[in-house]
PDB file of C-alpha atoms in Angstrom:
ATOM      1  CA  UNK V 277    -165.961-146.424 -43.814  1.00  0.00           C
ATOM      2  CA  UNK V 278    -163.344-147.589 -41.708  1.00  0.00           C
ATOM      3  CA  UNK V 279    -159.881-147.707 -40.931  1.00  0.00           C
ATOM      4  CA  UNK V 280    -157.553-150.655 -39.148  1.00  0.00           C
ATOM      5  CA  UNK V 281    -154.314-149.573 -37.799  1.00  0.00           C
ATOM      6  CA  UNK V 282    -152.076-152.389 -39.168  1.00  0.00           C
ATOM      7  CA  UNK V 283    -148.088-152.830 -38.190  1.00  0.00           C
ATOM      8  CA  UNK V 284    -145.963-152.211 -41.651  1.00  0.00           C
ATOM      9  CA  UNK V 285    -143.070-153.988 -42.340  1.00  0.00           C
ATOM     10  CA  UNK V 286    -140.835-151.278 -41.287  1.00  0.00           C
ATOM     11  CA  UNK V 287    -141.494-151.990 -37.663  1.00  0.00           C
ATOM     12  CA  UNK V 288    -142.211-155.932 -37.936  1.00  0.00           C
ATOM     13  CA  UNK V 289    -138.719-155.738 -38.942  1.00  0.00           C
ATOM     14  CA  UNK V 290    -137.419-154.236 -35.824  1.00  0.00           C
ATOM     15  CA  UNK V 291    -139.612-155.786 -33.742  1.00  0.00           C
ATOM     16  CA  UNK V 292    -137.892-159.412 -35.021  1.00  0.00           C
ATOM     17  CA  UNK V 293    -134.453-157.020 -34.673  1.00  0.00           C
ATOM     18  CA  UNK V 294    -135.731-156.562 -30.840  1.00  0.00           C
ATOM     19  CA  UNK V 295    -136.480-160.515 -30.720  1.00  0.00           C
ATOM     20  CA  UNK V 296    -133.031-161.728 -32.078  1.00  0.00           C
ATOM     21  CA  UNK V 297    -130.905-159.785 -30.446  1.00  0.00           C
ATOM     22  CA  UNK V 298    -132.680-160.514 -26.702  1.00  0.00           C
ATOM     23  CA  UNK V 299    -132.194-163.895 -27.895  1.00  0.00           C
ATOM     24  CA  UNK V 300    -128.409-163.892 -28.487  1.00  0.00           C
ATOM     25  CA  UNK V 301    -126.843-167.427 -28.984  1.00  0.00           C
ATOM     26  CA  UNK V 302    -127.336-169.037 -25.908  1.00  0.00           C
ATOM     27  CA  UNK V 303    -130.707-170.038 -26.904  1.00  0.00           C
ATOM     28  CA  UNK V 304    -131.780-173.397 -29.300  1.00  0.00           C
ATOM     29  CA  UNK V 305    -132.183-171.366 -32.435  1.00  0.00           C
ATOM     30  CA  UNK V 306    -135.435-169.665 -32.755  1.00  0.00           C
ATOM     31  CA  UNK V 307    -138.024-168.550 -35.626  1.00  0.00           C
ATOM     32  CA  UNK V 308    -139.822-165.062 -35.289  1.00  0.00           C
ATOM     33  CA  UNK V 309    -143.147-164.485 -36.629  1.00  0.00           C
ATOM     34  CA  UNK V 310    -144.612-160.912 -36.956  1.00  0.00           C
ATOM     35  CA  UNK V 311    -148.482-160.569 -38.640  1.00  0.00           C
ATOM     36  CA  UNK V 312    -150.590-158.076 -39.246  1.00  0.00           C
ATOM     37  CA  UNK V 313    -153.711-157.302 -37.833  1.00  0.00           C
ATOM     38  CA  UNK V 314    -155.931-160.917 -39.563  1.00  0.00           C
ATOM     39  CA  UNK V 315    -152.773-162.626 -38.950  1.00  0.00           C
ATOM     40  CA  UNK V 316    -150.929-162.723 -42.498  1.00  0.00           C
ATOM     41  CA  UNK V 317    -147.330-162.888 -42.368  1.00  0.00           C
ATOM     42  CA  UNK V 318    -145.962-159.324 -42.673  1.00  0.00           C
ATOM     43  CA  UNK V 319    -141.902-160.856 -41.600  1.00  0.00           C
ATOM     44  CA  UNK V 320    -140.593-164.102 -40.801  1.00  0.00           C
ATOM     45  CA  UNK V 321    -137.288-164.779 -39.635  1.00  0.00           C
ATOM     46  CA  UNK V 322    -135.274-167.617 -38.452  1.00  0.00           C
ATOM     47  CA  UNK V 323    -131.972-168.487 -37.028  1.00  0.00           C
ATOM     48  CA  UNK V 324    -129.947-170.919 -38.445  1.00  0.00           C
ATOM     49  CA  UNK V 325    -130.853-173.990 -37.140  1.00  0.00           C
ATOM     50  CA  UNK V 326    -134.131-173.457 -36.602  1.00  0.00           C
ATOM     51  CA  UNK V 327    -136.584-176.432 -36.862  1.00  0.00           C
ATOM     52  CA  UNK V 328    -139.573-176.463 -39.674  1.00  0.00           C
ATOM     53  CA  UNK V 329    -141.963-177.157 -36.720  1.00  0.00           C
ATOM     54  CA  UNK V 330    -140.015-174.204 -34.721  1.00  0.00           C
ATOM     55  CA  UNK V 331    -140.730-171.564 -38.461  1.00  0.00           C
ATOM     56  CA  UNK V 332    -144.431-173.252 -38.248  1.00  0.00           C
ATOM     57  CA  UNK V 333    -145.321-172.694 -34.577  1.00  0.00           C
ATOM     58  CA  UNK V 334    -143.692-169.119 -34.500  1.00  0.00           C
ATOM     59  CA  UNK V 335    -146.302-168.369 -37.365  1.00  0.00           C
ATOM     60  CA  UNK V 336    -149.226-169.912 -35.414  1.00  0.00           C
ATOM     61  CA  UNK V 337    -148.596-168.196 -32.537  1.00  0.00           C
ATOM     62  CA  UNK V 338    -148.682-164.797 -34.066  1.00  0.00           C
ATOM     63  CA  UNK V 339    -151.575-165.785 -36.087  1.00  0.00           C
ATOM     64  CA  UNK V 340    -153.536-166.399 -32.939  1.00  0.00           C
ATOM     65  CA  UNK V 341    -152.340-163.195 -31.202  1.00  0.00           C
ATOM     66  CA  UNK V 342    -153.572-161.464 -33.674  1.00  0.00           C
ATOM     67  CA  UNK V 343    -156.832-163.162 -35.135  1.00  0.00           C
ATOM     68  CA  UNK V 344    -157.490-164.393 -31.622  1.00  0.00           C
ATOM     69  CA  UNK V 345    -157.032-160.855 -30.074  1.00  0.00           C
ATOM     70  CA  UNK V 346    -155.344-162.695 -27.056  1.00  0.00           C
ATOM     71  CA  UNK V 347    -151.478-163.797 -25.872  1.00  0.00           C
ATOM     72  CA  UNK V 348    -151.568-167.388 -26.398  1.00  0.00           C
ATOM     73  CA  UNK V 349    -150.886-168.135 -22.749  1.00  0.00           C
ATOM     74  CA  UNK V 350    -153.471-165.841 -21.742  1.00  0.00           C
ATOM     75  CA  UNK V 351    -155.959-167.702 -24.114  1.00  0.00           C
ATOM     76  CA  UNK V 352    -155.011-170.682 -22.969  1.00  0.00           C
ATOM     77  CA  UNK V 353    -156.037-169.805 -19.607  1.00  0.00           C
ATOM     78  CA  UNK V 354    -159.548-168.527 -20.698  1.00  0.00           C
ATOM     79  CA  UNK V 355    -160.162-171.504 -22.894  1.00  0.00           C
ATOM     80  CA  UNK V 356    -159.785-173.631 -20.124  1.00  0.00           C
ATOM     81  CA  UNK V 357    -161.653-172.113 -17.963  1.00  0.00           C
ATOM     82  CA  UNK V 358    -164.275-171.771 -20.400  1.00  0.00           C
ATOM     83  CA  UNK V 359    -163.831-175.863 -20.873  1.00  0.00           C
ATOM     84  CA  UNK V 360    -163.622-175.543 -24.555  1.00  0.00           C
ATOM     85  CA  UNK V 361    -160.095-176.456 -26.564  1.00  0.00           C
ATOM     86  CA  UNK V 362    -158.560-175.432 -29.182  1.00  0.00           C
ATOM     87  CA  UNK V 363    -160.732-177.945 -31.499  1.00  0.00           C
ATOM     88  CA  UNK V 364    -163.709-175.687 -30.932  1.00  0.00           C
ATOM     89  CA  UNK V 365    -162.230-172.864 -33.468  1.00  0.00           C
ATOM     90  CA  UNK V 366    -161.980-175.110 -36.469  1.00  0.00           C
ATOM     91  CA  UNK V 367    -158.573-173.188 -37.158  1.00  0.00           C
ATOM     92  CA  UNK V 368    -155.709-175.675 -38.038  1.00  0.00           C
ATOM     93  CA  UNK V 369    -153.923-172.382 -37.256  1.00  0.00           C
ATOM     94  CA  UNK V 370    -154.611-171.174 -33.871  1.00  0.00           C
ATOM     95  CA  UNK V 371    -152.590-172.549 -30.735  1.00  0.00           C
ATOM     96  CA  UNK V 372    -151.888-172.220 -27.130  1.00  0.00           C
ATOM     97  CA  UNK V 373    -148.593-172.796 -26.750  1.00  0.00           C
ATOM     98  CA  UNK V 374    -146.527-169.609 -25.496  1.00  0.00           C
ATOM     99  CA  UNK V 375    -144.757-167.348 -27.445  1.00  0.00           C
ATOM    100  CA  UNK V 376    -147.984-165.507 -29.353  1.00  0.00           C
ATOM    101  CA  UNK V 377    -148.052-161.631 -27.970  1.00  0.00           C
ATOM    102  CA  UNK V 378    -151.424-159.720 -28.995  1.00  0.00           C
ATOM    103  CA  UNK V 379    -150.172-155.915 -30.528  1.00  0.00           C
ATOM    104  CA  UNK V 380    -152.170-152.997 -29.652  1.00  0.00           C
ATOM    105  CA  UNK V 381    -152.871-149.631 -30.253  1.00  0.00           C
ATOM    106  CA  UNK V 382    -155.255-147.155 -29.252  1.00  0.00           C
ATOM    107  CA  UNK V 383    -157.169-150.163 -28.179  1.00  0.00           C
ATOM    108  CA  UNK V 384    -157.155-151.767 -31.552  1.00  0.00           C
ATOM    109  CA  UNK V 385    -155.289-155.183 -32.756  1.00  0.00           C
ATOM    110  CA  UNK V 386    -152.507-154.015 -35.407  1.00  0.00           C
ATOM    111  CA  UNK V 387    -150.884-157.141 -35.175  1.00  0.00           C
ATOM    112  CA  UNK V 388    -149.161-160.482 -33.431  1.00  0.00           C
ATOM    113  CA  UNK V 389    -146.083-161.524 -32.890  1.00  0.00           C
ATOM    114  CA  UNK V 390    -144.793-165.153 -32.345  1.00  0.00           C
ATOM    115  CA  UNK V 391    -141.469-166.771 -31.074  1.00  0.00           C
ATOM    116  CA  UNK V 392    -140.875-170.664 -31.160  1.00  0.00           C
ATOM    117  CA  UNK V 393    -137.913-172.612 -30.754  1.00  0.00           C
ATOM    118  CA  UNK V 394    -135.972-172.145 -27.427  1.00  0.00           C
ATOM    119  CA  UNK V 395    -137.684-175.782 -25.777  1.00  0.00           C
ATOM    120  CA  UNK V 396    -139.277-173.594 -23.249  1.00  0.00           C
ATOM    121  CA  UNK V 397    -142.722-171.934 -24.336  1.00  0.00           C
ATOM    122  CA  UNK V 398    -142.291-169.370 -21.392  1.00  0.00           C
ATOM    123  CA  UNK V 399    -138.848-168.452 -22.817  1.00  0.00           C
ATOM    124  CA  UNK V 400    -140.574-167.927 -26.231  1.00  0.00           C
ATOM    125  CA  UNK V 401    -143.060-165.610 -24.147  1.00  0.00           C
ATOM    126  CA  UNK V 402    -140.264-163.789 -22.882  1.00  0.00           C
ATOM    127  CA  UNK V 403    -138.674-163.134 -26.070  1.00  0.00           C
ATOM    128  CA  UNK V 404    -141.577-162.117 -27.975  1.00  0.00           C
ATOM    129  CA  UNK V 405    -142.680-159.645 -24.913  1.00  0.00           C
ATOM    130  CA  UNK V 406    -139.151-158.240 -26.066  1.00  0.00           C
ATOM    131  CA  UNK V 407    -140.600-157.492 -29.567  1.00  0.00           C
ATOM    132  CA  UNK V 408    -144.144-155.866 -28.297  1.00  0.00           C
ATOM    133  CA  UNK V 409    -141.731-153.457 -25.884  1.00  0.00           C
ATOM    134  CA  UNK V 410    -139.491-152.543 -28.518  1.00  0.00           C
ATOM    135  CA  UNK V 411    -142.965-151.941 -30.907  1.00  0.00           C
ATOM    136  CA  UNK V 412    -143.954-149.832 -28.095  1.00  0.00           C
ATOM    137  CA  UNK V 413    -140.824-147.975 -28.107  1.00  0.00           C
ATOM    138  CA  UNK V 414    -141.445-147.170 -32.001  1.00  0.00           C
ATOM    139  CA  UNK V 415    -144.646-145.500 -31.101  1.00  0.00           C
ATOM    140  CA  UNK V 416    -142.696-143.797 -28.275  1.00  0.00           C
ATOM    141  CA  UNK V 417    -140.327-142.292 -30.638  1.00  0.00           C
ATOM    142  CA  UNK V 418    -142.726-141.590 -33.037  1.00  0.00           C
ATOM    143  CA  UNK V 419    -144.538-139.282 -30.639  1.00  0.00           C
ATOM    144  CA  UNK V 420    -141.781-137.711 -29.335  1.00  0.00           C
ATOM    145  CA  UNK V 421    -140.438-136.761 -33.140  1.00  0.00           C
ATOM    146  CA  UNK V 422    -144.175-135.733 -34.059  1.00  0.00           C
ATOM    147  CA  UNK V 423    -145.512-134.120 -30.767  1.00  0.00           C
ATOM    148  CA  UNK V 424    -146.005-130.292 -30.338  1.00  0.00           C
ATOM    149  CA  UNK V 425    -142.664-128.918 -29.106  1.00  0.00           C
ATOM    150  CA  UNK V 426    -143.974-126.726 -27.195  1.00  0.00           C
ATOM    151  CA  UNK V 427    -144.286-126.572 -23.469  1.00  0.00           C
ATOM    152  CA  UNK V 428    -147.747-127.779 -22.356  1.00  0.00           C
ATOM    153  CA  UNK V 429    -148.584-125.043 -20.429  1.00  0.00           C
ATOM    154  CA  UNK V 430    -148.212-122.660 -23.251  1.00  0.00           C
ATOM    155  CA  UNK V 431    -150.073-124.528 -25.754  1.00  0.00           C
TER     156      UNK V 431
ATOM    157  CA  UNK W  99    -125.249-191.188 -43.354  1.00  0.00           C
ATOM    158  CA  UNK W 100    -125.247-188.063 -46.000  1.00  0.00           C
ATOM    159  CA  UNK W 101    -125.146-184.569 -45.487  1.00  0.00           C
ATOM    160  CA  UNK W 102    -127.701-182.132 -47.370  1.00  0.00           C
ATOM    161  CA  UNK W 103    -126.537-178.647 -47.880  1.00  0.00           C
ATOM    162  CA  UNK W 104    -129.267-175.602 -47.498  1.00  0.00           C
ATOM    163  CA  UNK W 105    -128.822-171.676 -47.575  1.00  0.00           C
ATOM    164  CA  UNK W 106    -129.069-169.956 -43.964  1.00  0.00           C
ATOM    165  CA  UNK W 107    -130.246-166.512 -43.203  1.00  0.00           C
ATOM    166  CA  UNK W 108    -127.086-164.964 -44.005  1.00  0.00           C
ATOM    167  CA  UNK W 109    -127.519-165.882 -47.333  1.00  0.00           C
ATOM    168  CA  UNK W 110    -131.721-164.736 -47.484  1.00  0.00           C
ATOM    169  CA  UNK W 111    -130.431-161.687 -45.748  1.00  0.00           C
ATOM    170  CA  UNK W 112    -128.184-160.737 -48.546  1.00  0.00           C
ATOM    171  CA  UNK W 113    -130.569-161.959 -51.183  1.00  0.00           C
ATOM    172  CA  UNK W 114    -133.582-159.603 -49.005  1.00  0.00           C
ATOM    173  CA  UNK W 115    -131.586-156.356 -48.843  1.00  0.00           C
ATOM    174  CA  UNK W 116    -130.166-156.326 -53.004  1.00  0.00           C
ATOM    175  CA  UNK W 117    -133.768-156.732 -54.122  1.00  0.00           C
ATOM    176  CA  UNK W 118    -134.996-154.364 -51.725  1.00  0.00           C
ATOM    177  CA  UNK W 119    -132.774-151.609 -53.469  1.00  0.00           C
ATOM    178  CA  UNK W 120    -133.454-152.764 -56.746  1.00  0.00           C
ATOM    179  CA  UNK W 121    -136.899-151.596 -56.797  1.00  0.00           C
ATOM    180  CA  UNK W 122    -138.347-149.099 -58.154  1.00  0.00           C
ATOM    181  CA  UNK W 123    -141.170-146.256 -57.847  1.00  0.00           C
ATOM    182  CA  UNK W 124    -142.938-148.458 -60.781  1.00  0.00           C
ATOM    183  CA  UNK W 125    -142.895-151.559 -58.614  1.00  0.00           C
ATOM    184  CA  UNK W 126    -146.090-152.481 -56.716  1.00  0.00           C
ATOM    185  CA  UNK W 127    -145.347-154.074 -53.066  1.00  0.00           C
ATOM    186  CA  UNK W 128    -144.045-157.062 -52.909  1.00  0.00           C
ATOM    187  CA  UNK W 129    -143.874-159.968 -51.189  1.00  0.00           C
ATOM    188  CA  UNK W 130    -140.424-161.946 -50.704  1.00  0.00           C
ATOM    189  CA  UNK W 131    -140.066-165.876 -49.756  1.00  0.00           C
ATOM    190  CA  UNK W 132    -136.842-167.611 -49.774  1.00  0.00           C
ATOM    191  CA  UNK W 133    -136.604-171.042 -48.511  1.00  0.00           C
ATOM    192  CA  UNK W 134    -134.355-173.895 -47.094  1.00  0.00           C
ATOM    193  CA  UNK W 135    -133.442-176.670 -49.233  1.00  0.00           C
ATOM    194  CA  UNK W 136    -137.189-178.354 -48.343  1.00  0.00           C
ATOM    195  CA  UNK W 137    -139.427-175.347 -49.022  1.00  0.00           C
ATOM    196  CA  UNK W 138    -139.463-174.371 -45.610  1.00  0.00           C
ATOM    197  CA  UNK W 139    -139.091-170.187 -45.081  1.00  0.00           C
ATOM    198  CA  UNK W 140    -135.782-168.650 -44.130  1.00  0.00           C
ATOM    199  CA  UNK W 141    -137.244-165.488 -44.613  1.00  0.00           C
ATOM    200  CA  UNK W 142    -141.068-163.989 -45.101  1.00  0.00           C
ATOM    201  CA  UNK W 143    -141.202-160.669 -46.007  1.00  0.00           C
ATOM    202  CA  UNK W 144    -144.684-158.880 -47.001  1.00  0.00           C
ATOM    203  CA  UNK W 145    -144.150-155.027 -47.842  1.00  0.00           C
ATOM    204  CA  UNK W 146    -146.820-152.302 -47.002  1.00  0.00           C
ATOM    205  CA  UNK W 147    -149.407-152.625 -49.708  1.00  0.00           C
ATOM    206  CA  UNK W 148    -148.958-156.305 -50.862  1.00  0.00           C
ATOM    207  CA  UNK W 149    -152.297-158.205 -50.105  1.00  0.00           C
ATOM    208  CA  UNK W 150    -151.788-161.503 -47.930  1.00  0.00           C
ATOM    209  CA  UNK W 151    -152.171-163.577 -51.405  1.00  0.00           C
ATOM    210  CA  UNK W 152    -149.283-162.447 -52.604  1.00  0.00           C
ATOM    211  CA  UNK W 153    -146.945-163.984 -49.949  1.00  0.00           C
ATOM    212  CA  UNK W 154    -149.032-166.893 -50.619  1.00  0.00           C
ATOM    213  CA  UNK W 155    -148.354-167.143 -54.107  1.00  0.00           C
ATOM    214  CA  UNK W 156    -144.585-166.430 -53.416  1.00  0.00           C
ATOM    215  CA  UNK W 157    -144.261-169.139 -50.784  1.00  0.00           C
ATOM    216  CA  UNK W 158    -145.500-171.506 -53.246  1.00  0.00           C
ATOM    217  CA  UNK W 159    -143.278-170.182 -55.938  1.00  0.00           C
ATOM    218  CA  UNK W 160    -140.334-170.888 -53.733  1.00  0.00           C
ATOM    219  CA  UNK W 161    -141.730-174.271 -52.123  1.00  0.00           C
ATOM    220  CA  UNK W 162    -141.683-175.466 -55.601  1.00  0.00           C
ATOM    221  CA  UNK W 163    -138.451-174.117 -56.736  1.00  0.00           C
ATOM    222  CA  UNK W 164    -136.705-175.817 -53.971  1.00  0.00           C
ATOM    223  CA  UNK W 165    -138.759-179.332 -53.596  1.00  0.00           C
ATOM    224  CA  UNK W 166    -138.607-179.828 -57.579  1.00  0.00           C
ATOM    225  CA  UNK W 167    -135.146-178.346 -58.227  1.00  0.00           C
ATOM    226  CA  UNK W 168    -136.772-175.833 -60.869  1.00  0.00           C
ATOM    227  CA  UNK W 169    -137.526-172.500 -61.913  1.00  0.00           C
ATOM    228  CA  UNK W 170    -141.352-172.438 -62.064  1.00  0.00           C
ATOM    229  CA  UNK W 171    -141.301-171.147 -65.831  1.00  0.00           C
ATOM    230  CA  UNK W 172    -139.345-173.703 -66.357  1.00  0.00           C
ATOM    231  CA  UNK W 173    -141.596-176.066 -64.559  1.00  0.00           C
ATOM    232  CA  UNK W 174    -144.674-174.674 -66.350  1.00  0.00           C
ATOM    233  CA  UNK W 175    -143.287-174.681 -70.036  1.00  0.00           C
ATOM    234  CA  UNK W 176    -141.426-178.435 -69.359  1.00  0.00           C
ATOM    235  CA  UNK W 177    -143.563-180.116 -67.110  1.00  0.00           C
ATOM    236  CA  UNK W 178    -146.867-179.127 -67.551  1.00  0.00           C
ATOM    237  CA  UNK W 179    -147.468-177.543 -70.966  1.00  0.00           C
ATOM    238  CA  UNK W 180    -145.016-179.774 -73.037  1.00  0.00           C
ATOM    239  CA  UNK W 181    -146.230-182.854 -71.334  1.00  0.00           C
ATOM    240  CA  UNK W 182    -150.193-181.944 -70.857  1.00  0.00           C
ATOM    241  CA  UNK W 183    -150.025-182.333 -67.286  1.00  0.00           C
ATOM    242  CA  UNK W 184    -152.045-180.659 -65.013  1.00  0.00           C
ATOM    243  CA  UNK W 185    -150.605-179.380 -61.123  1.00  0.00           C
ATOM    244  CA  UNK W 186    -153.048-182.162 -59.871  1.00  0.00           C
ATOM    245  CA  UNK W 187    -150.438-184.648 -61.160  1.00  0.00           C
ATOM    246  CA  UNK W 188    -148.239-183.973 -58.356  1.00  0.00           C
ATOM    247  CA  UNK W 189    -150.823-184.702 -55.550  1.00  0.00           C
ATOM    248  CA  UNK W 190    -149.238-181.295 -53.502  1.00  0.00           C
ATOM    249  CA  UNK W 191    -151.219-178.260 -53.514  1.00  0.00           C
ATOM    250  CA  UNK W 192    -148.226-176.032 -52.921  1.00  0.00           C
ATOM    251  CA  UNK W 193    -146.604-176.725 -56.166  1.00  0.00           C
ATOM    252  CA  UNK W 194    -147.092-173.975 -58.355  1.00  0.00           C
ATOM    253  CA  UNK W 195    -146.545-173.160 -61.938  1.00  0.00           C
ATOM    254  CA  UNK W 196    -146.524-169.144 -61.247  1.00  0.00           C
ATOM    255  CA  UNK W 197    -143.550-167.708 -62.856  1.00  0.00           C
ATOM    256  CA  UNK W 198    -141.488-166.188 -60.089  1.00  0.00           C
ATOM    257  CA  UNK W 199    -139.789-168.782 -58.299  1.00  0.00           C
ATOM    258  CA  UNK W 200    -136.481-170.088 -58.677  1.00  0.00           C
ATOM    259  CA  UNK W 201    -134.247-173.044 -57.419  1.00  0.00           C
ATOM    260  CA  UNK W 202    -131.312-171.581 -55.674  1.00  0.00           C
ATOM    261  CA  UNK W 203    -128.041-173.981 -56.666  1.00  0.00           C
ATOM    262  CA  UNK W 204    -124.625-174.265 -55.238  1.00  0.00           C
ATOM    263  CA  UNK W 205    -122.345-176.713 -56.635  1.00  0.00           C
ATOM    264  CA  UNK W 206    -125.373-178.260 -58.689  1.00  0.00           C
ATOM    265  CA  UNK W 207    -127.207-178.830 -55.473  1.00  0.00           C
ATOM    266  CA  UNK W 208    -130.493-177.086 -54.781  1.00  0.00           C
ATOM    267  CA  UNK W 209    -129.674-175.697 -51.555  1.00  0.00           C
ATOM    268  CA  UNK W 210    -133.162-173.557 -51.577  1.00  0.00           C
ATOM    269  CA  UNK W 211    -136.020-171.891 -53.330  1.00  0.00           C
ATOM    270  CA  UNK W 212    -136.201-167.781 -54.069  1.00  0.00           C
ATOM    271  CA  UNK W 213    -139.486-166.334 -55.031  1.00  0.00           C
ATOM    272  CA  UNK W 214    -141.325-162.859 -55.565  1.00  0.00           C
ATOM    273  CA  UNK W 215    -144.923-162.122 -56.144  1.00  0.00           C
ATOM    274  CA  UNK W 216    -146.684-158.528 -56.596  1.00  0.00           C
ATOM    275  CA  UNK W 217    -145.384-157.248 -59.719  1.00  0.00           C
ATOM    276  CA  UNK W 218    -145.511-159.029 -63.140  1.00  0.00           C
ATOM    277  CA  UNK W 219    -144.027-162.657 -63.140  1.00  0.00           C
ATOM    278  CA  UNK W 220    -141.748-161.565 -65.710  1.00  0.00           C
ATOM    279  CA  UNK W 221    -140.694-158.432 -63.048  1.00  0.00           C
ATOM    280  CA  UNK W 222    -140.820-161.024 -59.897  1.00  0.00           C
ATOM    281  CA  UNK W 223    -138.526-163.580 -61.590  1.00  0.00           C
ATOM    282  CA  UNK W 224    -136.338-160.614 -62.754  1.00  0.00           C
ATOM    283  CA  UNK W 225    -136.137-159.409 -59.017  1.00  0.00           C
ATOM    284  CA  UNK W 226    -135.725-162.971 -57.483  1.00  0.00           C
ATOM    285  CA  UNK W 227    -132.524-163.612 -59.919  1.00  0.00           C
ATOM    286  CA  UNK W 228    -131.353-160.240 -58.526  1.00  0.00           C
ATOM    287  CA  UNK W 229    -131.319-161.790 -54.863  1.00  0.00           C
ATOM    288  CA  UNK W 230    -129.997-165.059 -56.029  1.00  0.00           C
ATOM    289  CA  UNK W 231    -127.124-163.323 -57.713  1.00  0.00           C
ATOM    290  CA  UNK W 232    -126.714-161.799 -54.260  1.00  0.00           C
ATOM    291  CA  UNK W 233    -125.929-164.659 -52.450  1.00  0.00           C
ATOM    292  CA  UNK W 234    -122.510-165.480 -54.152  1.00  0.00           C
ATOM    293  CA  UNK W 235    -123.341-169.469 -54.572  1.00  0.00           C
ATOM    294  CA  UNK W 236    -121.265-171.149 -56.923  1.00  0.00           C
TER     295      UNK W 236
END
């Protein structure tokens, strides 16, 4: 038997919380993707405004993050260096363009996130690095509310 | 020149958080779609539990709601069964004759598409009409 550590929707949501509110209004409106650990949808969000292509790309992005097990610029990178393309996967859904973040814990995938929709794919990087910090800030506060409160030394 | 009217995520958001509280311990998981005037998401939402096929189904439900301008029962019982028609007939396989979808309206205009999946599709149309009441549309 196994067991996959999988982000709930609990956190997606604050992870697209974390997104949005980085984003503020000075951006083109944007579309937030957050999957789980195969790259199903666990929450999708979108700003008023926000393009179809924008809500479709945000998906792909976290789809490949996840599935992938890379950030889509990263992948990018190795693909092309590997002189393959995108093609090769046979996965209408996969993509390089910026904005796909790989989540991680204990060295395991849990999940993806994806941003599209600012005009700059590095922006959309930014913004969804936002999300994966403020994930890791969950499992911050999840150790510090579950941890041994005990000094070390007298453990 | 014309303009088309659709529901924005102030609307989904209110729609998201009165079905949240409206369920129950009986409920299964669910998964929550509501779309833009064309079928295309607002607002995904997949709770702990709810296998990936579920948010399927309920983006269908809602694509159809919104591009045909119909509840999906209604669809199904209209469309297909009084008129032995088959889904094929509409050459799009996103329509869906799963009951759990419904046309959001305001003013008589479809302005979107709501649609649940995980529970019964008696219990997920019951829950989507509890959003849609939600969003105060005339």
């Amino acid at each position: 038997m196994i067991n996959e550590l999988v982000i709930g929707h609990a956190d997606a949501r604050l992870v697209a919380q974390a997104i949005l509110d980085a984003a503020g209004t000075k951006n083109k409106p944007i579309a937030v993707a957050v999957v789980d650990n195969r790259g199903d949808v666990v929450y999708l969000t979108r700003q008023d405004g926000t393009s179809a292509v924008d809500v479709r790309n945000a998906e792909r992005k976290a789809y490949t993050a996840a599935f992938i097990g890379r950030d889509t610029a990263l992948w990018r990178q190795q693909i092309a260096h590997d002189g393959r393309t995108v093609a090769d996967w046979s996965d209408a859904n996969t993509t390089t363009l910026h904005g796909g973040w790989t989540l991680r814990r204990q060295s395991q995938v849990i999940g993806g996130i994806g941003v599209a929709g600012t005009g700059d794919e590095d922006r959309d990087e930014q913004l969804a690095l936002k999300g994966a910090e403020a994930a890791a800030q969950i499992s911050v506060d999840e150790w510090l509310t579950k941890r041994d409160p005990r000094i070390i030394r007298d453990r | 020149m014309f303009q088309r009217e659709s529901i924005g995520i102030e609307e989904a958001e209110k729609a998201r958080d009165s079905i949240l509280g409206a369920l129950t311990n009986t409920d299964n998981p669910i998964a929550l779609v509501i779309a833009d005037d064309r079928g295309v998401p607002v607002l995904l939402y997949r709770e702990d539990g709810a296998p990936a096929r579920m948010l399927r189904r309920a983006r269908a439900k809602a694509y159809t709601s919104a591009n045909l301008g119909v509840n999906t029962v209604d669809f199904r019982d209209n469309e297909i069964k009084a008129k032995n028609r088959t889904l094929n007939d509409w050459g799009d396989p996103m329509i869906t004759s799963l009951q759990g979808g419904i046309a959001i309206r305001n003013n008589g205009n479809v302005v979107g598409g709501i649609s649940m999946s995980g529970n019964t599709t008696i219990r997920d149309e019951a829950l989507a009409q509890i959003g849609l009441d939600a969003m105060g549309l005339k």
